[in-house]
């Protein structure tokens, strides 16, 4: 009866047949999703394990789950579940056991009179689909969706606690971390399959939604999971408090940290493969009154575009910065608060400078991305390998270009400046709020004014702002007088611009925020003769700022307003990031 009620099942080919396997491999090759060598490797593994080719490709991480799902759906002529079509409540919950749906990754997405639409991760799981049709006593129509999407929907409908229980987790009281000094018990908790799956799911979804950080924060009655997406934190899940010890211990084991030490902060690193992509995670734990707070910084090398245009560089700022990089010696500084993209800018500069006839060194804490052809050194204070000591030794290695991760003290600053005065180009970062403030910060640090004036070539200050979602942003109706006012405030940056003011709206693609992705706004302070005189006279920040603006520097606010006029972002976003004094500017 079920086969008759679900005609979609009758038409499915044998997934292990040569015909289907050949069609799948050709579809993946034509789409550029995998190369011939990787396919041969997967086919060999498929033959040895007697598993289907699509299963092996997903397990080895050679093809992303979404790509694989779309390829199989195309071959079987099964529609994908459209965005926004997921149910908000569990359909037919009185007929179909919830554990059955969890175990087989099935979601009923629409319950019309006849048939019932069912989302499946594996359309070849015919026994489960037949059982579902039998339980419903109605025919079913298949829709396909990636496993992660189905898991998210089930998690939303059933709750994480129910999902973990269905997977065979230990009783909830076993997760209590009261008096948890027993290392073996913590290891047992962290080794349970549901906890391992939970940790992996949290990371998988973070990568999928382009999060830069994962925050796992203990509360008195729960565990909060938040993602930082495009610079803003969003709560994505609230876990039962019973999972606190197991989840924290699992992440600490992955990062090779001491799971028994819960009184002191710890830092570690994890190499992780998800959805066919290899990423690095920087793990930090911090003891709090409610338990250990865990933060994972996601370093996804494939998602970082090391191209100036893609970072938001344009116009005179890009031209001026590229000219600075052509200098044979001197020091170039990039400044901004934590998380403003300074390291990415420096990596992009290093990539542009990396030529066969040059020797490049970096001193970093930690090394975030590995660059081929660049000698990268990670500082290690435990063995007295600091920025200053490493920089001293690098000068004996006959370098051409040196990148110092951060200038934190006078010793590092003096060595970097002397290196720049002896024929080396030195790149580094300083934590200040503006380009002009960087000059006064170094002087306050104790750097001699004449040394700084003669070695400094330029300072680039930057911030990251969210860009409008391309799928839902709308034109903004703004009076002409207001547009003219914004143009005046933007100054030379707005000259000749085609004004396309837009506003945020919100959709499923951007998680109803109205923003998707980020770009950078810049101000470039290039050292002119007047600025050298200003620096040599050790004048205040306001004097340096005035001299820079007179020399033609476009400020952060002006650069941001130009991007508002171009329709890339909004005025609210620029004001949020620059914290401008003129808060009356609004749209």
Coordinates of C-alpha atoms in Angstrom, one line a residue:
X1 CA 0.0 0.0 0.0
X2 CA 2.6 2.6 0.8
X3 CA 4.4 2.2 -2.5
X4 CA 1.1 2.8 -4.3
X5 CA 0.4 5.8 -2.2
X6 CA 3.8 7.4 -2.9
X7 CA 4.6 7.2 -6.6
X8 CA 7.8 9.2 -6.0
X9 CA 9.4 6.1 -4.5
X10 CA 8.6 3.9 -7.6
X11 CA 10.6 6.2 -9.9
X12 CA 13.8 6.3 -7.9
X13 CA 16.8 4.5 -9.5
X14 CA 19.2 2.3 -7.7
X15 CA 21.8 4.7 -6.1
X16 CA 24.5 2.1 -6.5
X17 CA 23.9 1.5 -10.2
X18 CA 26.6 2.4 -12.6
X19 CA 24.1 4.7 -14.5
X20 CA 23.2 6.8 -11.4
X21 CA 26.8 6.9 -10.2
X22 CA 28.1 8.1 -13.6
X23 CA 25.3 10.7 -13.9
X24 CA 26.2 12.0 -10.4
X25 CA 29.9 12.2 -11.0
X26 CA 29.4 14.0 -14.4
X27 CA 27.0 16.5 -12.8
X28 CA 29.5 17.3 -10.0
X29 CA 32.4 17.6 -12.5
X30 CA 30.4 19.9 -14.9
X31 CA 29.5 22.2 -12.0
X32 CA 33.1 22.5 -10.9
X33 CA 32.3 21.1 -7.4
X34 CA 35.0 18.5 -7.3
X35 CA 38.0 17.5 -9.4
X36 CA 38.6 14.2 -11.2
X37 CA 41.3 13.1 -8.7
X38 CA 39.0 13.5 -5.7
X39 CA 36.2 11.7 -7.5
X40 CA 38.4 8.7 -8.2
X41 CA 39.5 8.6 -4.6
X42 CA 35.9 8.7 -3.5
X43 CA 34.9 5.9 -6.0
X44 CA 37.7 3.7 -4.7
X45 CA 36.5 4.2 -1.1
X46 CA 32.9 3.5 -2.2
X47 CA 33.9 0.2 -3.7
X48 CA 35.9 -0.8 -0.7
X49 CA 33.2 0.1 1.8
X50 CA 30.2 -0.8 -0.3
X51 CA 28.7 2.6 0.4
X52 CA 27.0 4.9 -2.1
X53 CA 29.2 7.4 -3.8
X54 CA 27.1 10.4 -2.5
X55 CA 27.5 9.1 1.1
X56 CA 31.3 8.7 0.7
X57 CA 31.7 12.2 -0.9
X58 CA 29.9 13.8 2.1
X59 CA 31.7 11.7 4.7
X60 CA 35.1 12.6 3.2
X61 CA 34.1 16.3 3.0
X62 CA 35.0 16.4 -0.7
X63 CA 31.6 18.0 -1.6
X64 CA 29.5 20.2 0.6
X65 CA 26.2 18.7 1.8
X66 CA 24.1 21.5 0.2
X67 CA 25.8 21.1 -3.2
X68 CA 25.5 17.3 -3.0
X69 CA 21.8 17.6 -2.1
X70 CA 21.1 19.9 -5.0
X71 CA 22.9 17.5 -7.4
X72 CA 21.0 14.4 -6.3
X73 CA 17.7 16.4 -6.3
X74 CA 18.4 17.5 -9.9
X75 CA 19.1 13.9 -11.0
X76 CA 16.0 12.5 -9.3
X77 CA 13.8 15.5 -10.4
X78 CA 12.8 16.1 -6.8
X79 CA 12.2 19.7 -5.8
X80 CA 14.2 21.3 -3.1
X81 CA 12.4 22.8 -0.1
X82 CA 12.2 26.6 -0.8
X83 CA 13.5 29.1 1.6
X84 CA 10.9 30.2 4.1
X85 CA 8.8 27.1 3.6
X86 CA 9.7 25.3 6.8
X87 CA 6.8 24.7 9.2
X88 CA 6.5 26.6 12.4
X89 CA 4.8 23.8 14.2
X90 CA 5.1 20.0 14.1
X91 CA 2.6 18.5 11.7
X92 CA 0.7 15.3 12.5
X93 CA 2.4 15.1 15.8
X94 CA -0.4 13.0 17.1
X95 CA 0.2 10.3 14.4
X96 CA 3.9 10.2 13.8
X97 CA 6.3 9.6 16.7
X98 CA 8.8 12.4 17.1
X99 CA 11.7 10.1 17.7
X100 CA 11.0 8.5 14.3
X101 CA 11.3 11.8 12.5
X102 CA 14.6 12.6 14.4
X103 CA 16.1 9.2 13.7
X104 CA 15.3 9.3 9.9
X105 CA 15.7 13.1 9.3
X106 CA 12.2 13.6 8.0
X107 CA 10.1 16.8 8.3
X108 CA 6.5 17.2 7.0
X109 CA 6.6 20.6 5.5
X110 CA 3.0 20.9 4.1
X111 CA -0.1 19.0 5.0
X112 CA -2.6 19.6 2.2
X113 CA -5.5 17.3 1.6
X114 CA -3.5 14.9 -0.6
X115 CA -0.5 14.3 -0.6
X116 CA 1.6 15.3 2.4
X117 CA 4.9 17.0 1.4
X118 CA 7.9 15.5 3.3
X119 CA 11.4 16.9 3.3
X120 CA 14.1 14.2 3.3
X121 CA 17.8 14.3 3.6
X122 CA 18.2 10.9 2.0
X123 CA 15.5 10.0 -0.6
X124 CA 16.8 6.5 -0.9
X125 CA 15.8 5.7 2.7
X126 CA 12.7 4.1 1.2
X127 CA 11.8 2.0 4.2
X128 CA 11.4 5.1 6.4
X129 CA 9.4 6.9 3.8
X130 CA 7.1 3.9 3.3
X131 CA 6.6 3.7 7.1
X132 CA 5.7 7.3 7.2
X133 CA 3.1 6.9 4.4
X134 CA 1.7 3.9 6.2
X135 CA 1.4 5.8 9.5
X136 CA -0.3 8.7 7.8
X137 CA -2.5 6.5 5.7
X138 CA -2.0 9.0 3.0
X139 CA 0.4 9.4 0.0
X140 CA 3.5 11.5 0.4
X141 CA 5.4 13.7 -2.0
X142 CA 9.1 14.1 -1.5
X143 CA 11.1 17.3 -1.2
X144 CA 14.8 17.4 -0.6
X145 CA 16.9 19.5 1.8
X146 CA 20.4 19.3 3.2
X147 CA 20.8 17.3 6.4
X148 CA 21.8 20.5 8.3
X149 CA 18.6 22.3 7.3
X150 CA 16.4 19.4 8.4
X151 CA 18.3 19.1 11.7
X152 CA 17.8 22.8 12.3
X153 CA 14.1 22.6 11.7
X154 CA 13.7 19.5 14.0
X155 CA 15.7 21.2 16.6
X156 CA 13.5 24.3 16.4
X157 CA 10.3 22.2 16.6
X158 CA 11.4 19.7 19.2
X159 CA 14.1 21.4 21.2
X160 CA 17.7 20.4 21.6
X161 CA 17.1 18.5 24.8
X162 CA 14.5 16.2 23.1
X163 CA 16.8 15.7 20.1
X164 CA 19.8 14.7 22.3
X165 CA 17.6 12.3 24.4
X166 CA 16.4 10.7 21.2
X167 CA 20.0 10.1 20.2
X168 CA 20.7 8.1 23.3
X169 CA 22.3 10.6 25.7
X170 CA 22.8 9.7 29.3
X171 CA 20.2 10.8 31.9
X172 CA 20.2 14.6 32.4
X173 CA 21.5 14.3 36.0
X174 CA 24.7 12.8 34.7
X175 CA 25.6 16.2 33.2
X176 CA 25.6 18.0 36.4
X177 CA 28.9 19.6 37.0
X178 CA 28.5 20.0 40.8
X179 CA 31.8 19.0 42.4
X180 CA 33.1 17.8 39.0
X181 CA 36.8 17.2 40.0
X182 CA 36.8 13.7 38.6
X183 CA 38.7 13.9 35.3
X184 CA 37.5 10.5 34.2
X185 CA 33.8 11.5 34.6
X186 CA 34.4 14.6 32.6
X187 CA 36.1 12.6 29.8
X188 CA 33.1 10.2 29.8
X189 CA 30.7 13.0 29.5
X190 CA 32.6 14.6 26.6
X191 CA 33.0 11.2 24.8
X192 CA 29.2 10.5 24.6
X193 CA 28.0 10.6 21.0
X194 CA 25.2 13.1 21.6
X195 CA 27.6 15.6 23.2
X196 CA 30.1 15.1 20.3
X197 CA 27.4 15.7 17.8
X198 CA 26.2 18.8 19.7
X199 CA 29.6 20.4 19.6
X200 CA 30.0 19.6 15.9
X201 CA 26.6 20.9 15.1
X202 CA 27.2 24.2 16.8
X203 CA 30.4 24.7 14.8
X204 CA 28.9 23.5 11.6
X205 CA 26.0 25.9 11.8
X206 CA 28.3 28.8 12.7
X207 CA 30.4 28.3 9.6
X208 CA 27.2 27.9 7.5
X209 CA 25.9 31.3 8.6
X210 CA 29.3 33.0 8.3
X211 CA 29.8 33.6 12.0
X212 CA 33.2 35.0 13.1
X213 CA 32.8 33.8 16.7
X214 CA 30.8 31.3 18.8
X215 CA 30.0 32.3 22.4
X216 CA 29.0 29.4 24.7
X217 CA 27.9 31.2 27.9
X218 CA 26.8 29.5 31.1
X219 CA 23.8 30.8 32.9
X220 CA 22.2 29.8 36.2
X221 CA 19.5 27.8 34.5
X222 CA 20.7 27.2 30.9
X223 CA 23.6 27.5 28.5
X224 CA 23.3 30.3 25.9
X225 CA 24.9 29.8 22.4
X226 CA 25.4 33.0 20.5
X227 CA 27.0 33.7 17.1
X228 CA 28.7 36.9 16.1
X229 CA 27.5 37.5 12.5
X230 CA 28.7 40.5 10.6
X231 CA 29.9 42.0 13.9
X232 CA 26.6 41.6 15.9
X233 CA 25.9 38.9 18.4
X234 CA 22.7 36.8 17.9
X235 CA 21.4 34.2 20.2
X236 CA 20.8 31.1 18.2
X237 CA 20.1 28.4 20.9
X238 CA 19.5 27.9 24.6
X239 CA 20.7 24.6 25.9
X240 CA 19.6 22.8 29.1
X241 CA 22.0 23.5 32.0
X242 CA 22.7 19.7 32.3
X243 CA 24.8 19.9 29.1
X244 CA 27.2 22.5 30.5
X245 CA 29.9 20.2 31.8
X246 CA 29.8 17.8 28.8
X247 CA 29.9 20.4 26.1
X248 CA 32.6 22.5 27.7
X249 CA 34.8 19.4 28.3
X250 CA 34.3 18.3 24.7
X251 CA 35.5 21.6 23.3
X252 CA 38.5 21.6 25.7
X253 CA 39.4 18.1 24.6
X254 CA 39.2 19.2 21.0
X255 CA 41.6 22.1 21.8
X256 CA 43.9 19.9 23.9
X257 CA 43.2 21.9 27.0
X258 CA 43.2 20.7 30.6
X259 CA 39.6 19.6 31.3
X260 CA 40.2 19.4 35.1
X261 CA 41.4 23.1 35.3
X262 CA 38.3 25.2 35.6
X263 CA 39.8 28.0 37.8
X264 CA 42.1 29.6 35.2
X265 CA 41.6 30.9 31.7
X266 CA 43.0 28.7 28.9
X267 CA 43.7 29.1 25.2
X268 CA 43.9 26.5 22.5
X269 CA 43.5 25.8 18.8
X270 CA 41.5 23.3 16.8
X271 CA 41.8 22.2 13.1
X272 CA 38.2 21.3 12.1
X273 CA 36.7 20.0 8.8
X274 CA 33.1 21.0 8.2
X275 CA 30.9 20.6 5.1
X276 CA 34.0 19.9 3.0
X277 CA 35.9 22.9 4.2
X278 CA 38.9 23.0 6.6
X279 CA 38.8 25.8 9.2
X280 CA 40.9 26.8 12.2
X281 CA 39.3 27.6 15.6
X282 CA 40.9 29.7 18.3
X283 CA 39.4 28.5 21.6
X284 CA 39.4 30.6 24.8
X285 CA 37.9 29.5 28.1
X286 CA 37.2 31.9 31.0
X287 CA 35.9 30.9 34.5
X288 CA 32.7 32.8 35.6
X289 CA 30.5 32.5 38.6
X290 CA 28.1 30.3 36.6
X291 CA 30.7 28.1 35.0
X292 CA 33.3 28.3 32.2
X293 CA 32.5 30.7 29.3
X294 CA 33.9 29.4 26.0
X295 CA 34.6 31.5 22.9
X296 CA 35.6 30.1 19.6
X297 CA 37.1 32.4 16.9
X298 CA 36.4 30.9 13.5
X299 CA 39.3 31.4 11.1
X300 CA 38.0 30.3 7.7
X301 CA 40.7 30.9 5.2
X302 CA 38.4 30.2 2.2
X303 CA 36.0 33.0 3.3
X304 CA 38.7 35.7 3.6
X305 CA 39.3 37.6 0.3
X306 CA 42.8 38.8 0.3
X307 CA 42.1 41.4 -2.4
X308 CA 42.0 45.1 -1.8
X309 CA 38.8 45.7 -3.9
X310 CA 36.9 43.0 -2.0
X311 CA 37.9 44.4 1.3
X312 CA 36.3 47.8 0.5
X313 CA 39.4 49.7 -0.7
X314 CA 38.6 52.1 -3.5
X315 CA 39.5 55.5 -4.9
X316 CA 42.2 57.6 -3.4
X317 CA 42.5 55.4 -0.2
X318 CA 43.5 52.4 -2.3
X319 CA 45.8 54.3 -4.5
X320 CA 47.5 56.0 -1.6
X321 CA 47.9 52.7 0.4
X322 CA 49.3 50.9 -2.6
X323 CA 51.8 53.7 -3.1
X324 CA 52.9 53.4 0.5
X325 CA 53.5 49.7 0.0
X326 CA 55.9 50.6 -2.9
X327 CA 58.2 52.4 -0.5
X328 CA 61.6 50.7 -0.1
X329 CA 61.7 51.3 3.6
X330 CA 59.9 53.0 6.5
X331 CA 57.0 51.9 8.8
X332 CA 53.4 51.7 7.8
X333 CA 50.8 51.2 10.6
X334 CA 47.2 50.0 10.5
X335 CA 45.0 51.0 13.4
X336 CA 41.6 50.3 14.8
X337 CA 39.8 48.5 17.6
X338 CA 39.7 44.7 18.1
X339 CA 37.8 43.0 15.3
X340 CA 38.1 45.9 12.8
X341 CA 39.9 43.8 10.2
X342 CA 43.5 45.1 10.7
X343 CA 45.1 41.6 10.4
X344 CA 43.2 40.9 7.2
X345 CA 44.4 44.2 5.7
X346 CA 48.0 43.4 6.6
X347 CA 47.7 39.9 5.1
X348 CA 46.4 41.4 1.9
X349 CA 49.3 43.8 1.8
X350 CA 51.8 40.9 2.4
X351 CA 50.2 38.9 -0.4
X352 CA 50.7 41.9 -2.7
X353 CA 54.3 42.3 -1.6
X354 CA 55.2 38.6 -1.7
X355 CA 57.6 38.4 -4.7
X356 CA 60.3 35.8 -5.4
X357 CA 63.0 38.5 -5.0
X358 CA 61.9 39.5 -1.5
X359 CA 62.3 37.8 1.9
X360 CA 59.3 38.4 4.1
X361 CA 59.0 37.7 7.9
X362 CA 56.0 38.1 10.2
X363 CA 55.8 38.0 14.0
X364 CA 52.3 37.2 15.2
X365 CA 50.2 36.4 18.2
X366 CA 48.8 34.0 17.1
X367 CA 49.3 33.2 13.4
X368 CA 45.8 33.5 12.0
X369 CA 46.4 32.5 8.3
X370 CA 49.3 30.8 6.7
X371 CA 50.8 32.5 3.7
X372 CA 52.9 30.5 1.2
X373 CA 56.4 32.0 0.8
X374 CA 56.2 34.1 4.0
X375 CA 58.3 33.1 7.1
X376 CA 55.8 33.3 9.9
X377 CA 56.7 33.3 13.6
X378 CA 54.3 32.8 16.5
X379 CA 55.4 34.6 19.7
X380 CA 55.6 32.5 22.9
X381 CA 56.2 34.5 26.1
X382 CA 56.7 31.2 28.1
X383 CA 60.0 30.8 26.4
X384 CA 60.7 34.5 26.2
X385 CA 59.9 34.7 22.5
X386 CA 58.3 38.1 22.4
X387 CA 57.6 40.6 19.6
X388 CA 60.8 42.5 20.6
X389 CA 63.1 39.4 20.9
X390 CA 61.8 37.9 17.7
X391 CA 62.2 41.2 15.8
X392 CA 65.8 41.5 17.0
X393 CA 66.7 38.1 15.6
X394 CA 64.8 38.6 12.4
X395 CA 67.1 41.5 11.5
X396 CA 70.0 39.0 11.4
X397 CA 68.0 37.0 8.8
X398 CA 68.5 39.6 6.0
X399 CA 64.8 40.4 5.5
X400 CA 63.3 42.8 3.1
X401 CA 59.8 43.2 4.6
X402 CA 58.8 42.6 8.2
X403 CA 55.3 42.4 9.6
X404 CA 54.9 42.8 13.4
X405 CA 51.5 41.7 14.6
X406 CA 51.1 44.5 17.1
X407 CA 53.2 47.3 18.7
X408 CA 52.4 47.0 22.4
X409 CA 55.3 48.6 24.2
X410 CA 58.2 51.0 23.7
X411 CA 60.8 48.2 23.2
X412 CA 58.9 46.8 20.2
X413 CA 58.2 50.2 18.8
X414 CA 61.9 51.3 18.9
X415 CA 63.2 48.1 17.3
X416 CA 60.5 48.4 14.5
X417 CA 61.4 52.0 13.9
X418 CA 65.1 51.3 13.8
X419 CA 64.5 48.4 11.4
X420 CA 62.6 50.8 9.1
X421 CA 65.5 53.3 9.2
X422 CA 68.0 50.7 8.2
X423 CA 66.4 49.8 4.9
X424 CA 63.5 47.6 5.8
X425 CA 59.8 48.1 5.1
X426 CA 57.9 47.4 8.4
X427 CA 54.2 46.8 8.7
X428 CA 52.4 46.7 12.0
X429 CA 49.2 47.5 14.0
X430 CA 48.5 49.8 16.9
X431 CA 45.2 49.9 19.0
X432 CA 44.0 53.5 18.6
X433 CA 40.7 55.2 17.5
X434 CA 42.0 57.2 14.6
X435 CA 45.0 57.7 12.3
X436 CA 46.1 60.9 14.1
X437 CA 45.7 59.3 17.5
X438 CA 48.3 56.7 16.4
X439 CA 51.0 59.3 16.2
X440 CA 50.3 60.8 19.6
X441 CA 50.0 57.2 21.1
X442 CA 53.5 56.3 19.9
X443 CA 54.8 59.6 21.3
X444 CA 53.1 58.9 24.6
X445 CA 54.6 55.5 24.6
X446 CA 58.1 57.1 24.7
X447 CA 59.2 57.0 21.0
X448 CA 61.4 59.9 20.2
X449 CA 59.6 62.5 18.0
X450 CA 62.5 62.8 15.5
X451 CA 62.7 59.0 15.1
X452 CA 59.0 58.8 14.4
X453 CA 58.9 61.7 12.0
X454 CA 61.7 60.3 9.9
X455 CA 60.5 56.7 9.8
X456 CA 56.7 56.8 9.6
X457 CA 55.4 56.7 6.1
X458 CA 51.6 56.5 6.8
X459 CA 48.8 55.3 9.0
X460 CA 45.7 53.6 7.9
X461 CA 42.7 53.6 10.3
X462 CA 39.8 51.4 9.6
X463 CA 36.4 50.0 10.8
X464 CA 34.1 47.3 9.6
X465 CA 30.5 48.2 8.8
X466 CA 27.7 45.9 7.8
X467 CA 26.5 46.0 4.2
X468 CA 22.9 46.0 3.1
X469 CA 21.4 42.6 2.2
X470 CA 21.2 42.4 -1.6
X471 CA 18.0 40.4 -1.4
X472 CA 15.8 42.7 0.6
X473 CA 17.3 46.3 0.8
X474 CA 15.0 49.0 -0.6
X475 CA 15.4 52.5 -2.0
X476 CA 15.3 55.1 0.7
X477 CA 13.1 58.1 0.1
X478 CA 15.2 61.0 1.4
X479 CA 14.5 64.7 0.7
X480 CA 16.9 66.4 -1.7
X481 CA 18.0 68.9 1.0
X482 CA 19.1 66.0 3.2
X483 CA 21.0 64.3 0.4
X484 CA 22.8 67.6 -0.3
X485 CA 23.7 67.8 3.4
X486 CA 25.1 64.4 3.4
X487 CA 27.1 65.2 0.3
X488 CA 28.6 68.3 2.0
X489 CA 29.5 66.2 5.0
X490 CA 31.1 63.6 2.8
X491 CA 33.3 66.2 1.2
X492 CA 35.6 65.2 -1.7
X493 CA 34.6 61.6 -1.3
X494 CA 31.1 62.3 -2.7
X495 CA 32.3 64.3 -5.8
X496 CA 30.8 62.8 -9.0
X497 CA 28.9 60.0 -7.2
X498 CA 25.7 58.5 -8.5
X499 CA 23.5 58.7 -5.3
X500 CA 21.6 55.4 -4.6
X501 CA 20.5 55.7 -1.0
X502 CA 18.9 52.4 0.3
X503 CA 17.5 51.2 3.6
X504 CA 17.5 47.9 5.5
X505 CA 14.4 45.7 5.4
X506 CA 15.0 42.1 6.5
X507 CA 14.5 38.6 5.0
X508 CA 15.4 35.0 5.7
X509 CA 18.7 35.4 3.8
X510 CA 19.9 38.0 6.3
X511 CA 18.1 36.5 9.3
X512 CA 15.8 39.5 9.3
X513 CA 18.6 41.9 10.2
X514 CA 18.6 43.8 6.8
X515 CA 22.4 43.4 6.6
X516 CA 24.5 40.7 5.0
X517 CA 28.3 40.8 4.9
X518 CA 30.7 43.6 5.9
X519 CA 32.9 46.1 4.2
X520 CA 35.6 48.4 5.6
X521 CA 35.7 52.2 5.8
X522 CA 39.2 53.9 5.9
X523 CA 41.1 57.0 6.6
X524 CA 44.7 57.2 5.3
X525 CA 47.1 59.6 6.9
X526 CA 50.1 59.8 4.5
X527 CA 53.1 61.7 6.0
X528 CA 53.7 65.0 4.3
X529 CA 56.5 67.6 5.0
X530 CA 54.1 69.6 7.2
X531 CA 53.0 66.5 9.1
X532 CA 56.6 65.6 9.7
X533 CA 57.1 69.1 11.2
X534 CA 54.0 68.6 13.3
X535 CA 55.2 65.2 14.6
X536 CA 58.7 66.6 15.3
X537 CA 57.1 69.3 17.4
X538 CA 55.2 66.7 19.5
X539 CA 51.9 68.6 19.0
X540 CA 48.6 67.3 20.2
X541 CA 46.3 64.9 18.3
X542 CA 44.0 67.7 17.1
X543 CA 47.0 69.5 15.4
X544 CA 48.0 66.3 13.6
X545 CA 44.3 65.7 12.5
X546 CA 44.0 69.3 11.2
X547 CA 47.3 69.0 9.3
X548 CA 46.2 65.6 7.8
X549 CA 42.8 66.9 6.7
X550 CA 44.4 70.0 5.2
X551 CA 46.7 67.7 3.2
X552 CA 43.7 66.0 1.7
X553 CA 42.9 63.1 4.1
X554 CA 39.4 61.7 3.9
X555 CA 38.2 60.9 7.4
X556 CA 36.4 57.7 8.5
X557 CA 33.1 59.5 8.6
X558 CA 33.5 60.9 5.1
X559 CA 34.5 57.6 3.7
X560 CA 31.5 56.0 5.4
X561 CA 29.1 58.6 4.1
X562 CA 30.3 58.0 0.5
X563 CA 29.4 54.3 1.0
X564 CA 26.0 55.4 2.3
X565 CA 25.4 57.5 -0.8
X566 CA 26.5 54.5 -3.0
X567 CA 23.8 52.3 -1.4
X568 CA 26.3 49.9 0.3
X569 CA 25.3 50.6 3.9
X570 CA 23.1 52.9 6.0
X571 CA 23.7 56.1 8.0
X572 CA 22.7 54.3 11.2
X573 CA 25.5 51.8 10.6
X574 CA 28.1 54.5 10.0
X575 CA 27.1 56.3 13.2
X576 CA 27.2 53.1 15.2
X577 CA 30.7 52.3 14.1
X578 CA 32.3 55.7 14.1
X579 CA 30.4 57.1 17.1
X580 CA 30.3 60.4 15.4
X581 CA 29.7 63.5 17.5
X582 CA 27.1 64.7 15.1
X583 CA 24.4 62.2 16.1
X584 CA 21.7 64.4 14.5
X585 CA 22.6 62.9 11.1
X586 CA 20.0 60.3 10.4
X587 CA 17.8 58.9 7.6

